[in-house]
Amino acid sequence: MQTAADAGDAATLLAAVPAGRRVALVDPRFVGHVHALRLGLTDPRFAAATVPGALTAQPEARGALLRALRRTTAAVGAGAPVVAPDTDPAPDDRTVPGRIAVALEAEGIAVKRPELGSLTATVPTDAGARATAESARDGVDDEAVRLRSAVKAHDGFFTTFAISPYSRYIARWCARRGLTPNQVTTASLITALIAAGAAATGTRGGYVAAGILLLVSFVLDCTDGQLARYSLQYSTMGAWLDATFDRAKEYAYYAGLAIGAVRGGDDVWVLALGAMVLQACRHVVDFSFNEANHDAVANTSPTAALSDKLDSVGWTVWARRMIVLPIGERWAMIAVLTALTTPRIVFYALLVGCALAACYTTAGRLLRSLTRRASRTDRAAQALADLADSGPLAQGVAAVAPGLRGAFTAPAVALLGTLVMIGGALFLPYGSWLTVAAAAVYVLLSGLAVARPLKGALDWLVPPFFRAAEYVTILVLAARSDAPHAVPAAFGLVSAVAYHHYDTVYRIRGGTGAPPHWLVRTIGGHEGRTTLVAVLAAVLTHTAGFTTALTALAVAVALVVLVESIRFWVSSSAPAVHDEGELA
């Protein structure tokens, strides 16, 4: 930290700082809380940020900062104090940092102004104002504010009342010992994997240990985000780990329960895979709806207004959050039932609870879409096309097919293709080439569904329909096969494909777009993989070769998507965000 005698000296000192470093400019008369400065000057997610009396710039905004500072120097004089004359209409813009923030925005640099709430950050202009500011600062415990702000503002009932009251203190303990959010996230994953291993023993003691460890893993899962917010340690790697590890932990635990059940003489692999398919389809409904509507123009709906009205009543907020069975409630239910009952009961409860939650949330979204007057943007249409995950076969059909007209044509065609594919897998003779013919019809209909931009009111349903068609087809064909261990192999394949779909979602959320086209082409797209599994079932009917083929396909997909995903998320092209997560 260096002290500048005037604005011209500040420009000279900042110009001497190596170009790859963040710089900050703080008015010497600043009065406020340390955490206010921390919020304004240390958050890595923003190119530039400011609070009254202080400004920071990342390397990408350094050039604009120096230009603005030199213009300010020219305006107020090289020997002028770093507090500018009281001539600006906005009090926060009277200081040099305030002036520069306005100048940066004029150059098109987004300047983050964090909400300070009860925290104090000001530049008093006289002794009376300084005394008032110091009194306001001393009247608020900035550490208490920091702890409260470490907790996510909107969370589930179980997380809010059973975890966060103490996990925030664990987060502070970790911060004071130099632990990073990524280390805590990794500890949460390891704990969950140990829990899955305990469940895989198939013993009552193992199930009790698994339930306890799963809850410990969830506490750590809450702690990592709170630690990131407490210490403002947001990173690209953290975004990737936080976004994907929750799913990896939950689905690994399903596999552990299934293995344990088999050891106890009860094969529940179909239920485990069914639970994973249902949960993954729930998520894609959430993601698809949100992407279709988050930047819609004239985005209004009577249903949304009613929802906001219900949220104004305290008890309805928590009831509605619990109904959707978010991760906290879901993991608590899994942990308790694991310890007290059997894996079969755990999966029955999951299937029933998640099905009811899916019906509730999907019905609400359908009502909102049908009553909403909104114009979908090109960005939303592209996001839905990316989430559709169409491969070369569907894209080839879309390239030669005329765009289907009609407000609900795309989701209707996608639904018809899904019903044809799942119906063929369920009701046609197992191993019949008629199932492959059904897959060909599915390819045709899936291509027609995406032949025009997905801007209709219900077009956000297209990606969920495709996910259901692929996942359920794999589940049904594996379950109907007599090949040994076909369903566990199918579990691995769906896990690999689901990871690809989650990775796509979080890339879009980060503003960097979907995975590269070569990746989608290499792994075939949803219609290509579905057709391939149907062909494998016909060629390798009732033989161990079907299991081997599913396993090989799972390994191939996993290797391609994981290598590309890791390359992306650890590279500089990945967005520096920390995902706040969805309730589900």
Coordinates of C-alpha atoms in Angstrom, one line a residue:
M1 CA 0.0 0.0 0.0
Q2 CA 1.4 3.4 -1.0
T3 CA 0.2 6.9 -0.2
A4 CA -0.3 9.4 -3.0
A5 CA 0.2 13.1 -2.3
D6 CA -2.3 14.2 -5.0
A7 CA -4.2 12.9 -8.0
G8 CA -1.1 13.2 -10.3
D9 CA 1.0 11.2 -7.9
A10 CA -1.7 8.5 -7.7
A11 CA -1.6 8.2 -11.5
T12 CA 2.2 7.8 -11.4
L13 CA 2.1 5.2 -8.7
L14 CA -0.7 3.1 -10.4
A15 CA 1.1 3.2 -13.7
A16 CA 4.2 1.7 -12.1
V17 CA 2.2 -1.4 -10.8
P18 CA 2.8 -4.5 -13.0
A19 CA 0.1 -4.8 -15.6
G20 CA -1.1 -8.2 -14.4
R21 CA -2.1 -7.1 -10.9
R22 CA -5.3 -5.7 -9.5
V23 CA -5.0 -2.2 -8.2
A24 CA -7.2 -0.2 -5.7
L25 CA -7.6 3.5 -5.1
V26 CA -8.9 4.6 -1.7
D27 CA -9.6 8.2 -0.6
P28 CA -7.5 9.0 2.5
R29 CA -10.5 10.4 4.2
F30 CA -12.5 7.2 4.0
V31 CA -14.4 6.2 7.1
G32 CA -16.2 2.8 7.2
H33 CA -16.1 -0.8 8.0
V34 CA -13.3 -3.1 6.9
H35 CA -15.8 -5.5 5.4
A36 CA -17.2 -2.7 3.3
L37 CA -13.8 -2.2 1.8
R38 CA -13.4 -6.0 1.4
L39 CA -16.7 -6.2 -0.6
G40 CA -15.7 -3.3 -2.8
L41 CA -12.0 -4.1 -3.4
T42 CA -11.4 -7.9 -3.2
D43 CA -14.2 -9.7 -5.1
P44 CA -12.5 -11.4 -8.0
R45 CA -15.7 -11.7 -10.1
F46 CA -15.8 -8.1 -11.4
A47 CA -13.4 -6.2 -13.6
A48 CA -14.1 -3.1 -11.6
A49 CA -15.9 -2.3 -8.4
T50 CA -16.5 0.6 -6.1
V51 CA -17.9 1.7 -2.7
P52 CA -18.0 5.3 -1.7
G53 CA -14.4 6.5 -1.4
A54 CA -12.7 3.4 -2.9
L55 CA -12.3 1.8 -6.3
T56 CA -10.6 -1.3 -7.6
A57 CA -9.7 -2.5 -11.1
Q58 CA -8.7 -5.9 -12.4
P59 CA -6.0 -6.1 -15.1
E60 CA -8.6 -5.9 -17.9
A61 CA -9.8 -2.5 -16.6
R62 CA -6.4 -1.0 -15.7
G63 CA -6.0 0.9 -19.0
A64 CA -9.4 2.6 -18.6
L65 CA -8.6 3.4 -15.0
L66 CA -5.4 5.2 -15.8
R67 CA -7.0 7.1 -18.6
A68 CA -9.8 8.2 -16.3
L69 CA -7.4 9.1 -13.5
R70 CA -5.3 11.2 -15.9
R71 CA -8.4 13.0 -17.1
T72 CA -9.4 13.7 -13.5
T73 CA -5.9 15.0 -12.8
A74 CA -6.2 17.4 -15.8
A75 CA -9.6 18.5 -14.6
V76 CA -8.7 19.2 -10.9
G77 CA -5.0 20.0 -11.3
A78 CA -2.0 17.8 -10.7
G79 CA -1.4 19.3 -7.3
A80 CA -5.0 19.0 -6.1
P81 CA -5.9 16.8 -3.2
V82 CA -7.3 13.4 -3.8
V83 CA -10.7 14.7 -2.6
A84 CA -12.2 16.6 -5.6
P85 CA -14.2 19.8 -5.2
D86 CA -17.8 19.5 -4.1
T87 CA -19.3 20.1 -7.6
D88 CA -20.8 16.8 -8.6
P89 CA -24.5 16.2 -8.2
A90 CA -24.0 12.8 -6.6
P91 CA -22.2 12.8 -3.3
D92 CA -20.5 9.5 -3.9
D93 CA -19.0 10.9 -7.2
R94 CA -17.3 13.9 -5.5
T95 CA -14.2 11.9 -4.6
V96 CA -11.6 10.9 -7.1
P97 CA -12.6 7.2 -6.9
G98 CA -16.2 8.2 -7.5
R99 CA -15.3 10.3 -10.5
I100 CA -13.2 7.5 -11.9
A101 CA -16.0 5.0 -11.5
V102 CA -18.3 7.3 -13.5
A103 CA -15.6 7.7 -16.1
L104 CA -15.1 3.9 -16.4
E105 CA -18.8 3.4 -16.9
A106 CA -18.7 6.0 -19.7
E107 CA -16.1 3.9 -21.4
G108 CA -18.3 0.8 -21.2
I109 CA -16.6 -0.8 -18.2
A110 CA -19.1 -2.4 -15.9
V111 CA -18.4 -1.2 -12.3
K112 CA -19.9 -3.3 -9.6
R113 CA -21.4 -1.4 -6.6
P114 CA -22.0 -4.0 -3.9
E115 CA -24.9 -3.7 -1.5
L116 CA -23.5 -2.6 1.8
G117 CA -26.7 -2.8 3.9
S118 CA -25.9 -1.6 7.4
L119 CA -22.2 -1.3 6.7
T120 CA -20.7 2.2 6.6
A121 CA -18.5 3.5 3.7
T122 CA -18.3 7.3 3.2
V123 CA -15.9 10.2 2.8
P124 CA -16.8 12.9 5.3
T125 CA -16.1 16.5 4.2
D126 CA -15.9 18.1 7.7
A127 CA -15.4 17.2 11.3
G128 CA -19.1 16.9 12.1
A129 CA -19.6 14.5 9.2
R130 CA -16.6 12.4 10.3
A131 CA -17.9 12.1 13.8
T132 CA -21.3 11.0 12.5
A133 CA -19.7 8.5 10.2
E134 CA -17.5 7.1 12.9
S135 CA -20.5 6.8 15.3
A136 CA -22.4 4.8 12.6
R137 CA -19.4 2.6 12.0
D138 CA -18.9 1.9 15.7
G139 CA -22.6 1.1 16.1
V140 CA -22.5 -1.9 13.7
D141 CA -20.6 -5.1 14.3
D142 CA -19.0 -5.6 10.9
E143 CA -18.0 -9.3 11.8
A144 CA -21.6 -10.1 12.6
V145 CA -22.7 -8.6 9.2
R146 CA -20.0 -10.6 7.5
L147 CA -21.2 -13.8 9.0
R148 CA -24.8 -13.1 8.2
S149 CA -24.0 -12.3 4.6
A150 CA -22.0 -15.5 4.2
V151 CA -25.3 -17.4 4.3
K152 CA -27.3 -17.7 1.0
A153 CA -30.3 -15.3 1.1
H154 CA -32.8 -17.8 -0.3
D155 CA -32.4 -21.4 0.8
G156 CA -34.5 -24.4 1.9
F157 CA -36.1 -24.8 5.3
F158 CA -33.8 -27.6 6.5
T159 CA -30.6 -25.7 5.3
T160 CA -31.8 -22.4 6.8
F161 CA -32.8 -23.6 10.2
A162 CA -30.8 -26.9 10.8
I163 CA -27.5 -26.2 9.0
S164 CA -26.7 -22.5 8.5
P165 CA -27.0 -21.4 12.1
Y166 CA -23.7 -23.2 12.9
S167 CA -22.1 -23.9 9.5
R168 CA -21.3 -20.2 9.1
Y169 CA -19.0 -20.5 12.1
I170 CA -17.4 -23.5 10.6
A171 CA -16.8 -21.4 7.5
R172 CA -15.2 -18.7 9.6
W173 CA -13.0 -21.3 11.4
C174 CA -11.8 -22.5 8.0
A175 CA -11.1 -19.0 6.8
R176 CA -9.0 -18.2 9.9
R177 CA -6.9 -21.3 9.2
G178 CA -6.3 -20.5 5.6
L179 CA -8.6 -23.2 4.1
T180 CA -10.1 -22.5 0.7
P181 CA -13.6 -23.2 -0.5
N182 CA -12.3 -25.7 -3.0
Q183 CA -10.6 -27.7 -0.2
V184 CA -13.9 -27.8 1.7
T185 CA -15.8 -28.8 -1.4
T186 CA -13.3 -31.6 -2.0
A187 CA -13.7 -32.7 1.6
S188 CA -17.5 -32.8 1.1
L189 CA -17.1 -35.0 -1.9
I190 CA -14.7 -37.4 -0.1
T191 CA -17.1 -37.6 2.8
A192 CA -20.0 -38.4 0.5
L193 CA -18.0 -41.1 -1.3
I194 CA -17.1 -42.6 2.1
A195 CA -20.8 -42.6 2.9
A196 CA -21.5 -44.4 -0.4
G197 CA -18.9 -46.9 0.5
A198 CA -20.5 -47.4 4.0
A199 CA -23.9 -47.9 2.3
A200 CA -22.3 -50.4 -0.1
T201 CA -21.5 -52.7 2.8
G202 CA -25.1 -53.7 3.1
T203 CA -25.0 -53.9 6.9
R204 CA -27.2 -52.0 9.4
G205 CA -24.0 -50.4 10.9
G206 CA -22.9 -49.4 7.4
Y207 CA -26.3 -47.8 6.7
V208 CA -26.3 -45.8 10.0
A209 CA -22.7 -44.6 9.3
A210 CA -23.7 -43.7 5.7
G211 CA -26.6 -41.6 6.9
I212 CA -24.5 -39.7 9.4
L213 CA -21.7 -39.2 6.9
L214 CA -24.1 -38.0 4.2
L215 CA -25.3 -35.3 6.6
V216 CA -21.7 -34.3 7.4
S217 CA -21.1 -34.1 3.7
F218 CA -24.1 -31.7 3.4
V219 CA -22.8 -29.5 6.2
L220 CA -19.5 -29.2 4.4
D221 CA -21.4 -28.6 1.2
C222 CA -23.1 -25.6 2.8
T223 CA -19.8 -24.5 4.4
D224 CA -17.9 -24.2 1.1
G225 CA -20.3 -21.6 -0.3
Q226 CA -20.4 -19.7 3.0
L227 CA -16.6 -19.7 3.1
A228 CA -16.5 -18.4 -0.4
R229 CA -18.9 -15.6 0.5
Y230 CA -17.3 -14.9 3.9
S231 CA -13.8 -14.6 2.4
L232 CA -14.8 -13.6 -1.1
Q233 CA -12.8 -16.5 -2.6
Y234 CA -14.6 -17.0 -5.9
S235 CA -12.8 -18.9 -8.6
T236 CA -13.3 -20.7 -11.9
M237 CA -12.3 -24.0 -10.4
G238 CA -14.7 -23.4 -7.5
A239 CA -17.6 -22.7 -9.8
W240 CA -17.0 -26.0 -11.6
L241 CA -16.5 -28.0 -8.4
D242 CA -19.5 -26.5 -6.7
A243 CA -21.7 -27.0 -9.8
T244 CA -20.9 -30.6 -10.4
F245 CA -19.9 -32.2 -7.1
D246 CA -23.4 -32.1 -5.6
R247 CA -24.7 -34.3 -8.4
A248 CA -21.7 -36.6 -8.3
K249 CA -22.1 -37.1 -4.5
E250 CA -25.8 -37.8 -4.8
Y251 CA -25.6 -40.2 -7.6
A252 CA -22.6 -42.0 -6.2
Y253 CA -24.6 -42.5 -3.0
Y254 CA -27.4 -44.0 -5.0
A255 CA -24.9 -46.5 -6.5
G256 CA -23.6 -47.3 -3.0
L257 CA -27.1 -48.0 -1.7
A258 CA -27.8 -50.2 -4.7
I259 CA -24.6 -52.2 -4.2
G260 CA -25.5 -52.6 -0.5
A261 CA -29.0 -53.8 -1.3
V262 CA -27.7 -56.4 -3.7
R263 CA -25.3 -57.7 -1.0
G264 CA -28.4 -58.0 1.2
G265 CA -30.3 -60.0 -1.5
D266 CA -32.4 -57.2 -2.9
D267 CA -31.6 -55.9 -6.4
V268 CA -32.7 -52.2 -6.6
W269 CA -30.5 -51.0 -9.4
V270 CA -33.6 -50.2 -11.5
L271 CA -34.9 -48.0 -8.7
A272 CA -31.6 -46.3 -8.3
L273 CA -31.3 -45.5 -12.0
G274 CA -35.0 -44.4 -12.0
A275 CA -34.3 -42.0 -9.1
M276 CA -31.3 -40.6 -10.9
V277 CA -33.2 -40.2 -14.2
L278 CA -36.1 -38.4 -12.4
Q279 CA -33.8 -36.1 -10.5
A280 CA -31.8 -35.2 -13.7
C281 CA -35.0 -34.6 -15.6
R282 CA -36.3 -32.3 -12.8
H283 CA -33.1 -30.3 -13.1
V284 CA -33.3 -29.9 -16.8
V285 CA -36.9 -28.6 -16.5
D286 CA -35.6 -26.0 -14.0
F287 CA -32.6 -25.0 -16.1
S288 CA -34.5 -24.9 -19.4
F289 CA -37.4 -22.8 -18.0
N290 CA -35.0 -20.3 -16.4
E291 CA -32.9 -20.0 -19.5
A292 CA -35.9 -19.4 -21.7
N293 CA -37.3 -16.7 -19.5
H294 CA -34.6 -14.9 -17.6
D295 CA -34.1 -12.2 -20.2
A296 CA -37.5 -12.3 -21.9
V297 CA -39.1 -8.9 -22.8
A298 CA -42.4 -8.0 -21.1
N299 CA -41.9 -10.9 -18.8
T300 CA -45.2 -10.7 -16.9
S301 CA -47.7 -13.3 -15.8
P302 CA -50.7 -13.4 -13.4
T303 CA -49.4 -16.8 -12.2
A304 CA -46.1 -15.2 -11.3
A305 CA -47.9 -12.3 -9.6
L306 CA -49.9 -14.8 -7.5
S307 CA -46.6 -16.6 -6.6
D308 CA -45.1 -13.3 -5.4
K309 CA -48.2 -12.7 -3.3
L310 CA -47.9 -16.1 -1.7
D311 CA -44.3 -15.4 -0.9
S312 CA -45.3 -12.3 1.0
V313 CA -46.8 -14.6 3.7
G314 CA -44.1 -16.2 5.8
W315 CA -45.3 -19.7 6.2
T316 CA -46.2 -20.1 2.5
V317 CA -42.6 -19.3 1.6
W318 CA -41.2 -22.3 3.6
A319 CA -44.1 -24.6 2.6
R320 CA -43.4 -23.9 -1.1
R321 CA -39.7 -24.4 -0.7
M322 CA -40.2 -27.7 1.1
I323 CA -42.7 -29.0 -1.5
V324 CA -40.1 -29.0 -4.2
L325 CA -37.9 -31.3 -2.1
P326 CA -34.7 -29.2 -2.4
I327 CA -31.3 -30.7 -1.8
G328 CA -31.3 -30.1 2.0
E329 CA -34.7 -31.8 2.6
R330 CA -33.9 -34.5 0.1
W331 CA -30.5 -35.4 1.6
A332 CA -31.9 -35.3 5.1
M333 CA -34.7 -37.7 4.1
I334 CA -32.2 -40.0 2.4
A335 CA -29.9 -40.0 5.4
V336 CA -32.6 -40.7 7.9
L337 CA -34.3 -43.4 5.8
T338 CA -30.9 -45.0 5.1
A339 CA -30.1 -45.3 8.8
L340 CA -33.6 -46.6 9.8
T341 CA -35.0 -48.5 6.9
T342 CA -33.8 -50.3 3.7
P343 CA -32.4 -49.1 0.4
R344 CA -35.7 -50.1 -1.4
I345 CA -37.7 -47.8 0.9
V346 CA -35.2 -45.0 0.4
F347 CA -35.6 -45.2 -3.4
Y348 CA -39.4 -45.5 -3.1
A349 CA -39.5 -42.4 -1.0
L350 CA -37.2 -40.6 -3.5
L351 CA -39.3 -41.6 -6.5
V352 CA -42.6 -40.6 -4.9
G353 CA -41.3 -37.3 -3.3
C354 CA -39.4 -36.2 -6.5
A355 CA -42.3 -37.1 -8.7
L356 CA -44.7 -35.0 -6.6
A357 CA -42.2 -32.2 -6.6
A358 CA -41.7 -32.4 -10.3
C359 CA -45.5 -32.3 -10.9
Y360 CA -45.8 -29.2 -8.7
T361 CA -43.0 -27.2 -10.2
T362 CA -43.7 -28.2 -13.8
A363 CA -47.4 -27.4 -13.5
G364 CA -46.5 -23.9 -12.1
R365 CA -44.1 -23.3 -15.0
L366 CA -46.7 -24.4 -17.5
L367 CA -49.2 -22.0 -16.1
R368 CA -46.7 -19.2 -16.1
S369 CA -45.7 -19.9 -19.7
L370 CA -49.3 -20.0 -20.9
T371 CA -50.3 -16.8 -19.1
R372 CA -47.1 -14.9 -19.6
R373 CA -46.9 -12.2 -22.3
A374 CA -43.2 -12.4 -23.2
S375 CA -41.0 -12.2 -26.2
R376 CA -38.1 -14.7 -26.1
T377 CA -34.7 -13.4 -27.2
D378 CA -32.3 -14.9 -29.6
R379 CA -30.0 -15.7 -26.7
A380 CA -32.8 -17.7 -25.0
A381 CA -33.5 -19.6 -28.2
Q382 CA -29.8 -20.4 -28.6
A383 CA -29.6 -21.6 -25.0
L384 CA -32.5 -23.9 -25.5
A385 CA -30.9 -25.2 -28.7
D386 CA -27.7 -25.9 -26.8
L387 CA -29.6 -27.6 -24.0
A388 CA -31.4 -29.8 -26.6
D389 CA -28.0 -31.4 -27.3
S390 CA -28.9 -32.3 -30.9
G391 CA -26.3 -34.4 -32.7
P392 CA -25.4 -34.8 -36.3
L393 CA -28.5 -36.9 -37.1
A394 CA -31.1 -34.4 -35.7
Q395 CA -29.1 -31.5 -37.1
G396 CA -29.1 -33.1 -40.5
V397 CA -32.9 -33.5 -40.4
A398 CA -33.3 -29.9 -39.2
A399 CA -31.0 -28.6 -42.0
V400 CA -33.3 -30.0 -44.8
A401 CA -36.7 -29.8 -43.0
P402 CA -38.9 -26.7 -43.3
G403 CA -39.4 -24.9 -40.0
L404 CA -42.6 -26.1 -38.4
R405 CA -45.1 -23.3 -37.7
G406 CA -47.4 -23.1 -34.7
A407 CA -47.0 -21.8 -31.1
F408 CA -46.8 -25.3 -29.6
T409 CA -45.5 -27.3 -32.6
A410 CA -41.9 -27.8 -31.3
P411 CA -42.8 -29.3 -27.9
A412 CA -45.6 -31.3 -29.4
V413 CA -43.3 -32.9 -32.0
A414 CA -40.6 -33.5 -29.3
L415 CA -43.2 -35.1 -27.0
L416 CA -44.5 -37.3 -29.8
G417 CA -40.9 -38.4 -30.6
T418 CA -40.3 -39.1 -26.9
L419 CA -43.5 -41.2 -26.6
V420 CA -42.6 -43.2 -29.7
M421 CA -39.1 -43.9 -28.4
I422 CA -40.1 -44.8 -24.9
G423 CA -43.2 -46.7 -26.1
G424 CA -41.1 -48.8 -28.5
A425 CA -38.5 -49.6 -25.8
L426 CA -41.3 -50.6 -23.4
F427 CA -43.9 -52.5 -25.5
L428 CA -42.1 -53.8 -28.6
P429 CA -40.5 -57.3 -28.2
Y430 CA -37.1 -56.9 -26.6
G431 CA -34.3 -57.0 -29.1
S432 CA -36.7 -56.4 -32.0
W433 CA -35.5 -54.2 -34.9
L434 CA -38.8 -52.4 -34.6
T435 CA -37.3 -50.6 -31.7
V436 CA -34.5 -49.4 -34.0
A437 CA -37.3 -48.3 -36.4
A438 CA -38.8 -46.4 -33.5
A439 CA -35.4 -44.8 -32.9
A440 CA -35.3 -43.7 -36.5
V441 CA -38.7 -42.0 -36.1
Y442 CA -37.4 -40.4 -33.0
V443 CA -34.4 -39.0 -34.9
L444 CA -36.8 -37.6 -37.6
L445 CA -39.1 -36.0 -35.0
S446 CA -36.3 -34.6 -32.9
G447 CA -34.8 -32.9 -35.9
L448 CA -38.2 -31.4 -36.9
A449 CA -38.6 -30.1 -33.3
V450 CA -35.4 -28.0 -33.6
A451 CA -35.8 -27.0 -37.2
R452 CA -36.8 -23.4 -36.2
P453 CA -35.6 -21.2 -33.3
L454 CA -37.2 -22.2 -30.0
K455 CA -39.0 -19.0 -29.1
G456 CA -42.5 -20.4 -28.4
A457 CA -44.2 -20.2 -25.1
L458 CA -43.6 -23.9 -24.3
D459 CA -40.5 -24.5 -26.3
W460 CA -38.5 -24.8 -23.0
L461 CA -40.1 -28.3 -22.8
V462 CA -38.1 -29.5 -25.7
P463 CA -34.8 -30.2 -23.9
P464 CA -36.6 -32.0 -21.0
F465 CA -38.5 -34.2 -23.4
F466 CA -35.2 -35.2 -25.1
R467 CA -33.6 -35.9 -21.8
A468 CA -36.5 -38.2 -20.7
A469 CA -36.4 -40.0 -24.1
E470 CA -32.7 -40.8 -23.8
Y471 CA -32.5 -41.6 -20.1
V472 CA -35.7 -43.7 -19.9
T473 CA -34.9 -45.6 -23.1
I474 CA -31.5 -46.6 -21.7
L475 CA -33.2 -47.6 -18.4
V476 CA -35.9 -49.6 -20.0
L477 CA -33.7 -51.5 -22.5
A478 CA -31.2 -52.4 -19.7
A479 CA -34.0 -53.4 -17.3
R480 CA -35.6 -55.7 -20.0
S481 CA -32.3 -57.3 -20.9
D482 CA -31.3 -60.6 -19.4
A483 CA -27.6 -59.6 -19.7
P484 CA -26.0 -59.7 -16.3
H485 CA -25.2 -56.3 -14.7
A486 CA -26.8 -54.4 -17.6
V487 CA -28.6 -52.0 -15.3
P488 CA -25.5 -51.0 -13.4
A489 CA -23.8 -50.5 -16.8
A490 CA -26.7 -48.3 -17.8
F491 CA -26.4 -46.4 -14.6
G492 CA -22.8 -45.6 -15.5
L493 CA -23.8 -44.5 -19.0
V494 CA -26.6 -42.2 -17.8
S495 CA -24.2 -40.7 -15.2
A496 CA -21.7 -39.9 -17.9
V497 CA -24.3 -38.4 -20.2
A498 CA -26.0 -36.4 -17.4
Y499 CA -22.6 -34.9 -16.5
H500 CA -22.3 -33.7 -20.0
H501 CA -25.7 -32.1 -19.7
Y502 CA -25.0 -30.5 -16.4
D503 CA -21.7 -29.2 -17.8
T504 CA -23.6 -27.6 -20.6
V505 CA -26.0 -25.9 -18.2
Y506 CA -23.3 -24.3 -16.1
R507 CA -21.3 -23.1 -19.1
I508 CA -24.4 -21.3 -20.4
R509 CA -25.0 -19.9 -16.9
G510 CA -21.5 -18.5 -16.9
G511 CA -22.1 -16.7 -20.1
T512 CA -19.5 -18.6 -22.2
G513 CA -21.9 -20.7 -24.3
A514 CA -22.4 -24.4 -24.7
P515 CA -19.6 -27.0 -25.1
P516 CA -17.9 -26.9 -28.6
H517 CA -19.7 -28.5 -31.5
W518 CA -17.0 -31.1 -32.0
L519 CA -17.8 -32.5 -28.5
V520 CA -21.5 -32.9 -29.2
R521 CA -20.8 -34.5 -32.6
T522 CA -18.2 -36.8 -31.1
I523 CA -20.6 -38.2 -28.5
G524 CA -23.4 -38.4 -31.0
G525 CA -26.1 -36.0 -29.5
H526 CA -29.1 -37.3 -27.6
E527 CA -30.7 -39.0 -30.7
G528 CA -27.4 -40.6 -31.8
R529 CA -26.8 -42.2 -28.4
T530 CA -30.4 -43.3 -28.1
T531 CA -30.3 -44.9 -31.5
L532 CA -27.0 -46.6 -30.8
V533 CA -28.3 -48.2 -27.5
A534 CA -31.4 -49.5 -29.5
V535 CA -29.1 -51.0 -32.1
L536 CA -26.9 -52.6 -29.4
A537 CA -30.0 -54.1 -27.8
A538 CA -31.1 -55.6 -31.1
V539 CA -27.6 -57.0 -32.0
L540 CA -26.6 -58.2 -28.6
T541 CA -29.9 -59.5 -27.4
H542 CA -29.8 -61.3 -24.0
T543 CA -26.0 -61.6 -24.0
A544 CA -23.2 -60.3 -21.8
G545 CA -22.0 -58.4 -24.8
F546 CA -24.8 -55.8 -24.2
T547 CA -23.4 -55.0 -20.7
T548 CA -19.9 -54.8 -22.2
A549 CA -21.1 -52.4 -24.9
L550 CA -23.0 -50.2 -22.5
T551 CA -19.9 -50.0 -20.2
A552 CA -17.6 -49.2 -23.2
L553 CA -20.0 -46.5 -24.3
A554 CA -20.2 -45.0 -20.8
V555 CA -16.4 -45.0 -20.5
A556 CA -16.0 -43.4 -23.9
V557 CA -18.5 -40.6 -23.2
A558 CA -17.1 -40.0 -19.7
L559 CA -13.5 -39.7 -21.0
V560 CA -14.4 -37.2 -23.8
V561 CA -16.7 -35.0 -21.7
L562 CA -14.5 -35.0 -18.6
V563 CA -11.3 -34.1 -20.4
E564 CA -12.9 -31.3 -22.3
S565 CA -14.8 -30.1 -19.1
I566 CA -11.7 -30.1 -17.0
R567 CA -9.7 -28.3 -19.7
F568 CA -12.4 -25.6 -19.9
W569 CA -13.0 -25.0 -16.3
V570 CA -9.4 -24.7 -15.3
S571 CA -8.6 -22.4 -18.2
S572 CA -8.8 -18.7 -18.3
S573 CA -11.8 -18.8 -20.6
A574 CA -14.0 -20.1 -17.8
P575 CA -16.1 -17.5 -16.0
A576 CA -15.0 -16.4 -12.5
V577 CA -18.3 -17.1 -10.7
H578 CA -19.5 -19.0 -7.7
D579 CA -22.7 -20.7 -8.4
E580 CA -25.4 -20.0 -5.8
G581 CA -27.2 -23.1 -6.8
E582 CA -30.8 -24.0 -7.3
L583 CA -33.1 -25.2 -4.5
A584 CA -33.7 -28.5 -6.3

